[in-house]
Amino acid sequence: MNELVVFDPVKAELAEYKKQNLELVFDYEDPQGNKDARSHIYKLRQAKTKIADVHKVAKAEALGVCRLLDGEKNKLTDEVEEMINVHYKPVKEIEERVAKAAAVKANEERLEAIRVEAERAAERERREQELAAKETALEEKEAALVREQEKLEAAKQAEVDKAAAVKDAQEAAERDRLAAIAKAEQDKKDAAEQAEQEKQAAVETEKERQRKEADAIQVELDKQREIDAERIADEKHRASVESEIRVCLFRITDDDAMAGVILTALVNDEIAFVTIKY
């Protein structure tokens, strides 16, 4: 029985709409074309509504049938269960008895397994403790050997360190001795160089003193020369002036001796209100 035939009228209508949908062409920008397109869409939406209505009615009828089917199924199932229970009850009692015995046996086996496992665990723990004790003893023995070896190595190292310390001390003493010798030689050299420098400085100082003294003498000599030159020049100038004055006096007196006497008086400022301007 096929209840889906209720959709056959709608399917026929949809087939026509599909054909039209492929063939129709609308100008959506044109007002009339847009209106025609909307009209076609409206018909398609009406078809959707019709499909929903058919489905609603058919589903309501189907639900009524389903409820009848469920009731009949439950009734028949209960009758079969009653028939099964007539014979299944003794079978079930046997199954429960067997299951109970199996449970008791399983519990006994579980307890035995627990006991065996406990014994095994105790044995394992005993062996582990024995092994741990042996390992501890071995570790202590190895540790003692290591400590003894460390003591021996420490003693050897102490001897090596002592010898190295003695060697270092000897080398340090030798370095100090050589350094002291080198320092003494350097101090001696430095002292000699210092003495030489001081001697040279004294020589230079004496040379500088002598140079300054010579310069001072030269300055005095130059001054004296200038004085002598000025004196000589003055004497020459005076002699020249006095000679000209004597010539003038000779012309006036026509007596050279008289001219000489007057000149001497003028030179000595013995004539009042008369002075020679050199």
Coordinates of C-alpha atoms in Angstrom, one line a residue:
M1 CA 0.0 0.0 0.0
N2 CA 1.5 3.3 -1.1
E3 CA 0.0 6.3 0.7
L4 CA 2.1 8.8 -1.2
V5 CA -0.4 8.8 -4.1
V6 CA -2.0 11.7 -2.3
F7 CA 0.7 13.9 -3.8
D8 CA 0.0 12.8 -7.5
P9 CA -2.3 15.7 -8.3
V10 CA 0.2 18.2 -7.0
K11 CA 3.0 16.5 -8.8
A12 CA 1.1 16.9 -12.1
E13 CA 0.6 20.6 -11.4
L14 CA 4.3 21.0 -10.5
A15 CA 5.4 19.3 -13.7
E16 CA 3.4 22.0 -15.6
Y17 CA 5.0 24.7 -13.5
K18 CA 8.5 23.3 -14.2
K19 CA 7.9 23.4 -17.9
Q20 CA 6.6 27.0 -17.7
N21 CA 9.6 28.0 -15.4
L22 CA 12.0 26.9 -18.1
E23 CA 10.2 28.6 -20.9
L24 CA 9.2 31.9 -19.3
V25 CA 11.5 34.8 -19.7
F26 CA 10.8 38.1 -17.9
D27 CA 12.2 41.6 -18.3
Y28 CA 12.7 42.4 -14.6
E29 CA 13.6 46.0 -15.3
D30 CA 10.4 46.6 -17.2
P31 CA 7.3 47.3 -15.0
Q32 CA 5.1 44.9 -16.8
G33 CA 7.8 42.2 -17.0
N34 CA 8.4 42.7 -13.3
K35 CA 4.7 42.4 -12.6
D36 CA 4.4 39.2 -14.7
A37 CA 7.4 37.7 -12.8
R38 CA 5.8 38.5 -9.4
S39 CA 2.5 36.9 -10.6
H40 CA 4.4 33.7 -11.6
I41 CA 6.2 33.6 -8.3
Y42 CA 2.8 34.0 -6.5
K43 CA 1.4 30.9 -8.3
L44 CA 4.5 28.9 -7.3
R45 CA 4.0 29.9 -3.7
Q46 CA 0.4 28.9 -3.9
A47 CA 1.7 25.5 -5.1
K48 CA 3.9 25.3 -1.9
T49 CA 0.8 26.0 0.2
K50 CA -1.2 23.3 -1.6
I51 CA 1.7 20.8 -0.9
A52 CA 1.7 21.7 2.8
D53 CA -2.1 21.3 2.9
V54 CA -2.0 17.8 1.3
H55 CA 0.8 16.8 3.6
K56 CA -1.1 18.0 6.7
V57 CA -4.3 16.0 5.8
A58 CA -2.4 12.9 4.8
K59 CA -0.2 13.0 8.0
A60 CA -3.3 13.3 10.2
E61 CA -4.8 10.2 8.6
A62 CA -1.5 8.4 8.8
L63 CA -1.2 9.2 12.5
G64 CA -4.6 7.6 13.2
V65 CA -3.6 4.5 11.4
C66 CA -0.3 4.4 13.3
R67 CA -2.0 4.6 16.6
L68 CA -4.2 1.6 15.6
L69 CA -1.2 -0.3 14.5
D70 CA 0.7 0.4 17.7
G71 CA -2.3 -0.8 19.8
E72 CA -2.6 -4.0 17.9
K73 CA 1.1 -4.6 18.1
N74 CA 1.2 -4.2 21.8
K75 CA -1.8 -6.5 22.3
L76 CA -0.3 -9.3 20.2
T77 CA 3.1 -8.8 21.9
D78 CA 1.5 -9.2 25.4
E79 CA -0.2 -12.4 24.4
V80 CA 3.1 -13.8 23.1
E81 CA 4.8 -12.7 26.4
E82 CA 2.2 -14.6 28.4
M83 CA 2.8 -17.7 26.4
I84 CA 6.6 -17.3 26.8
N85 CA 6.3 -16.9 30.6
V86 CA 4.5 -20.2 31.0
H87 CA 7.6 -22.0 29.9
Y88 CA 10.3 -19.4 30.6
K89 CA 9.7 -19.3 34.4
P90 CA 11.2 -22.7 35.2
V91 CA 14.0 -22.0 32.6
K92 CA 14.7 -18.7 34.3
E93 CA 14.8 -20.4 37.8
I94 CA 17.4 -22.8 36.5
E95 CA 19.3 -19.9 34.9
E96 CA 19.2 -18.0 38.1
R97 CA 20.3 -21.0 40.1
V98 CA 23.2 -21.6 37.7
A99 CA 24.1 -18.0 37.7
K100 CA 24.1 -17.9 41.6
A101 CA 26.4 -21.0 41.7
A102 CA 28.6 -19.4 39.1
A103 CA 28.7 -16.2 41.1
V104 CA 29.6 -18.2 44.3
K105 CA 32.3 -20.1 42.4
A106 CA 33.6 -16.9 40.8
N107 CA 33.7 -15.2 44.3
E108 CA 35.6 -18.2 45.7
E109 CA 38.0 -18.1 42.7
R110 CA 38.4 -14.3 43.2
L111 CA 39.2 -14.8 46.9
E112 CA 41.7 -17.6 46.1
A113 CA 43.3 -15.4 43.5
I114 CA 43.5 -12.6 46.0
R115 CA 45.1 -15.0 48.5
V116 CA 47.6 -16.3 45.9
E117 CA 48.4 -12.8 44.8
A118 CA 48.9 -11.7 48.5
E119 CA 51.3 -14.7 49.0
R120 CA 53.1 -13.8 45.8
A121 CA 53.3 -10.1 46.8
A122 CA 54.7 -11.1 50.2
E123 CA 57.2 -13.3 48.6
R124 CA 58.2 -10.5 46.1
E125 CA 58.5 -8.1 49.0
R126 CA 60.7 -10.5 51.0
R127 CA 62.9 -11.1 47.9
E128 CA 63.0 -7.3 47.2
Q129 CA 64.0 -6.7 50.9
E130 CA 66.7 -9.3 50.7
L131 CA 67.9 -7.9 47.4
A132 CA 67.8 -4.3 48.9
A133 CA 69.8 -5.5 51.9
K134 CA 72.4 -7.1 49.6
E135 CA 72.6 -4.0 47.4
T136 CA 72.9 -1.8 50.6
A137 CA 75.7 -4.0 51.9
L138 CA 77.4 -3.9 48.5
E139 CA 77.0 -0.1 48.2
E140 CA 78.4 0.3 51.7
K141 CA 81.4 -1.9 50.8
E142 CA 81.9 0.0 47.5
A143 CA 81.6 3.3 49.5
A144 CA 84.2 2.1 51.9
L145 CA 86.5 1.2 49.1
V146 CA 85.9 4.6 47.5
R147 CA 86.7 6.4 50.8
E148 CA 89.9 4.4 51.2
Q149 CA 90.9 5.2 47.6
E150 CA 90.1 8.8 48.2
K151 CA 92.3 8.8 51.3
L152 CA 95.2 7.3 49.3
E153 CA 94.7 9.8 46.5
A154 CA 94.4 12.6 49.0
A155 CA 97.7 11.5 50.7
K156 CA 99.4 11.3 47.3
Q157 CA 98.1 14.7 46.3
A158 CA 99.2 16.1 49.6
E159 CA 102.8 14.8 48.9
V160 CA 102.6 16.3 45.4
D161 CA 101.3 19.6 46.7
K162 CA 104.0 19.6 49.4
A163 CA 106.7 19.0 46.8
A164 CA 105.1 21.6 44.5
A165 CA 105.0 24.1 47.4
V166 CA 108.7 23.5 48.2
K167 CA 109.6 23.9 44.6
D168 CA 107.5 27.1 44.3
A169 CA 109.1 28.5 47.4
Q170 CA 112.6 27.7 46.1
E171 CA 111.7 29.2 42.7
A172 CA 110.2 32.2 44.4
A173 CA 113.3 32.6 46.6
E174 CA 115.5 32.4 43.5
R175 CA 113.4 34.9 41.7
D176 CA 113.6 37.2 44.7
R177 CA 117.4 36.8 44.9
L178 CA 117.8 37.5 41.2
A179 CA 115.3 40.4 41.4
A180 CA 117.3 41.8 44.4
I181 CA 120.6 41.5 42.4
A182 CA 119.0 43.1 39.4
K183 CA 117.5 45.8 41.5
A184 CA 120.9 46.5 43.2
E185 CA 122.6 46.6 39.8
Q186 CA 119.8 48.9 38.5
D187 CA 120.0 51.1 41.6
K188 CA 123.8 51.3 41.1
K189 CA 123.3 52.1 37.5
D190 CA 120.6 54.6 38.3
A191 CA 122.8 56.2 41.0
A192 CA 125.7 56.5 38.5
E193 CA 123.4 58.0 35.9
Q194 CA 122.0 60.3 38.5
A195 CA 125.5 61.4 39.6
E196 CA 126.5 61.9 36.0
Q197 CA 123.4 63.9 35.4
E198 CA 124.0 66.0 38.5
K199 CA 127.7 66.4 37.4
Q200 CA 126.6 67.4 33.9
A201 CA 124.0 69.7 35.4
A202 CA 126.7 71.3 37.6
V203 CA 128.9 71.8 34.5
E204 CA 126.0 73.3 32.6
T205 CA 125.2 75.5 35.6
E206 CA 128.8 76.7 35.8
K207 CA 128.8 77.3 32.0
E208 CA 125.6 79.2 32.4
R209 CA 127.1 81.2 35.3
Q210 CA 130.3 81.9 33.3
R211 CA 128.2 82.8 30.2
K212 CA 126.1 85.2 32.3
E213 CA 129.2 86.7 33.9
A214 CA 130.8 87.1 30.5
D215 CA 127.6 88.6 29.2
A216 CA 127.6 91.0 32.1
I217 CA 131.2 92.0 31.5
Q218 CA 130.5 92.4 27.8
V219 CA 127.5 94.7 28.7
E220 CA 129.8 96.7 31.0
L221 CA 132.5 96.9 28.2
D222 CA 129.8 97.9 25.7
K223 CA 128.6 100.6 28.1
Q224 CA 132.1 101.8 28.7
R225 CA 132.9 101.8 25.0
E226 CA 129.7 103.9 24.4
I227 CA 130.8 106.2 27.2
D228 CA 134.3 106.5 25.9
A229 CA 133.0 107.0 22.4
E230 CA 130.6 109.6 23.6
R231 CA 133.4 111.2 25.6
I232 CA 135.8 111.1 22.7
A233 CA 133.1 112.5 20.4
D234 CA 132.4 115.2 22.9
E235 CA 136.0 116.0 23.3
K236 CA 136.4 116.2 19.5
H237 CA 133.3 118.3 19.3
R238 CA 134.5 120.6 22.1
A239 CA 138.0 120.8 20.5
S240 CA 136.4 121.7 17.2
V241 CA 134.2 124.3 18.8
E242 CA 137.0 125.7 20.9
S243 CA 139.3 125.7 17.8
E244 CA 136.8 127.8 15.9
I245 CA 136.3 130.1 18.9
R246 CA 140.2 130.5 19.1
V247 CA 140.3 131.3 15.4
C248 CA 137.6 133.9 15.9
L249 CA 139.4 135.4 18.9
F250 CA 142.7 135.4 17.0
R251 CA 141.0 137.4 14.2
I252 CA 139.7 139.9 16.8
T253 CA 142.9 140.2 18.9
D254 CA 145.4 139.3 16.3
D255 CA 147.3 137.7 19.2
D256 CA 147.3 133.9 19.4
A257 CA 148.5 133.9 23.1
M258 CA 145.7 136.3 24.0
A259 CA 143.2 134.2 22.1
G260 CA 144.4 131.2 24.0
V261 CA 144.0 132.9 27.4
I262 CA 140.4 134.1 26.6
L263 CA 139.4 130.7 25.3
T264 CA 140.7 129.1 28.5
A265 CA 138.7 131.6 30.6
L266 CA 135.6 130.8 28.5
V267 CA 136.0 127.1 28.9
N268 CA 136.4 127.5 32.7
D269 CA 133.3 129.8 32.9
E270 CA 135.5 132.6 34.2
I271 CA 133.9 135.3 32.1
A272 CA 130.5 136.4 33.5
F273 CA 127.4 136.1 31.3
V274 CA 129.4 134.3 28.6
T275 CA 129.0 130.5 28.0
I276 CA 130.2 128.4 25.2
K277 CA 127.3 126.5 23.5
Y278 CA 128.8 123.3 22.2

